[in-house]
């Protein structure tokens, strides 16, 4: 510029070399600036189709791609390749083609063009003689193959490039480090964790402290440590990677990836420490830190509660209703209709099994949160009925206690008229095996013998990672509510008579993917001996005939960005999907003896309601006859006709037609009311027959109060722990201290009973799981949804997303991301 200002070509060449040096040092923005100056000057010296301009455009595009500016790089490379492809310089045109393929793949462009560019590159590569030129092109080609998921080919190309570079380039050359880093990323995707860690180490050591390639290598290293659950080793590399990338590439997607990885690592360090504490078995030597759950009780109230918890029972009728069917048929809206909630036209598609608890009453069905907690009511009724039974026993010695239920009391006034005479201190120690649980043990197949509870087995509950204030909240279930309900039943004998049992409907709203039913059929299948009645409701649109072509077995829901699996690949018609669900029910049925007949309906268990939705749409009435004919033929062929509940025995219609839009309005859909009424009658018939069978066998027909208490306790634990898992030993100690569940056998019966109720899940025969208890089914369902309802992730996870869609292989980082997105 000083001595030959007129020789612009020399200035352009020098600027190009300065830009190349800046790029090698990781100063990509400086390199970009210099390349642009060089290109601008070159265009004043040469025509647009000159090779010098093509080379500068290609170099500028490489610098842009390194900064994740793939779209701008693509435009430059197309113009460069248009010129270089006409020349005899195989190195330049093959390099341009490989770079263009990288930029297209980064933008998720059409795969056909990428494949064509790779074929051209391979052809030109075979004509090259320079080993360094070959190495440079092979490294770019390896990255393309890695991005499209062809890992074996990518691994081979990168290893060839690395071998040539190590032979012909100086030690610690930037391009050698880049190839090493790419090879490490490729091996990581292949699952070669140990070898890829070595590549990342070497690549990072070759670069200066602020080079973005060092940050990229450290990011890969940290992520591999995370994949092996070595979060402490991962924290250092990830922290340095974030610092480097935020300084050199603040807008790059890799910087966001590093920040997310570091955040997850730190979070996992905290969670791992918490889980290590909470999941370890408790110490047997220390005193239990849980405060006395009966603090504030008078001696009479304490004795009454202890005796009721020891062998008291309560009548709770439980029905499990499973809402199944294709996506967007109105299952969730029907669930709202059952609870008489307003229709939501913008209802979001269900992504996981949603658990809804509904209580029946004279006012209809109500969601659990909209009514009194049925467990509080069950405890109150159980305590009162147990006391009345004790008073009516001739052998019992009764002490009259003057309790004025109208007068307020600072302690929990149970409002009872009398108690058994016993020493209060003796009453605190419950018997090792109560009559109620002995009966339940026989029904569940568990041994009746239980181990005596010793005070030396008290546990240090600090392992629960709960504060003392939280531990105190685990005492008797909502004492004010319990006291109020007991008094309510005392003051209103008619209420006690009419509400002899509590009817609980657990409604499970399944997503459209039958993979959920396949996974959960065994988990949620209850036999009639377990006090749980099963009802399945299968939905279809009245406006879409069962003979209509079905959706593709695997598709992407464009509206919600969700990767869905509709069902097996043999499904061709909408009716095939209905038939598939019926087949699943048949397979899940435990044995022929479980085909219990519902006397009021004359159908076998599990009972099936066929429900047609969208009855409000145009053309619905015209489809009723044809849809019914097709459904009748389908049921006859499937052999499941005896399980289907029909709306009217005098009519030939086999399905219930519902209009969800009437939900929550003054115009009530009579079909919904009819369905609720039929379910209640079937529930009554089921439990009446169950009780008669138990009575003939001489066994108890009701549920032990202590099991209801444990069910209430698990809810509080979920909210306090913030997760749905707990160590089985910790739960056992809490159950003994707070629920009067003493001994191993009694605890196992309680777990099995609540598992049958779908309140919790325990897998005693699975070695990897028998030390854990899932105390929140919703948590488990959300966990499963993370791997079945897949939403397209952030851009930095697109390679992992493509690999999943193409080959069904999920990377570790994608799994962690999906779990986090579902709150697990």
mmCIF file of C-alpha atoms in Angstrom, residues 16 21 80 116 127 215 263 360 468 511 538 585 597 632 638 699 706 721:
data_model
loop_
_atom_site.group_PDB
_atom_site.id
_atom_site.type_symbol
_atom_site.label_atom_id
_atom_site.label_comp_id
_atom_site.label_asym_id
_atom_site.label_seq_id
_atom_site.Cartn_x
_atom_site.Cartn_y
_atom_site.Cartn_z
ATOM 1 C CA UNK A 16 -5.918 -13.093 1.873
ATOM 2 C CA UNK A 21 -3.399 -16.534 9.583
ATOM 3 C CA UNK A 80 -17.231 -20.204 -6.072
ATOM 4 C CA UNK A 116 -24.560 -35.302 -5.250
ATOM 5 C CA UNK A 127 -7.534 -37.334 -9.106
ATOM 6 C CA UNK A 215 -13.270 -24.613 23.460
ATOM 7 C CA UNK A 263 -25.829 -25.872 33.458
ATOM 8 C CA UNK A 360 -68.684 -39.291 42.609
ATOM 9 C CA UNK A 468 -37.399 -30.534 60.347
ATOM 10 C CA UNK A 511 -51.954 -40.063 24.260
ATOM 11 C CA UNK A 538 -62.069 -46.330 23.042
ATOM 12 C CA UNK A 585 -56.889 -55.492 26.045
ATOM 13 C CA UNK A 597 -69.426 -60.505 34.509
ATOM 14 C CA UNK A 632 -70.574 -54.181 14.582
ATOM 15 C CA UNK A 638 -62.404 -59.499 16.851
ATOM 16 C CA UNK A 699 -62.091 -62.541 54.933
ATOM 17 C CA UNK A 706 -53.230 -47.444 57.555
ATOM 18 C CA UNK A 721 -38.869 -34.145 47.561
#
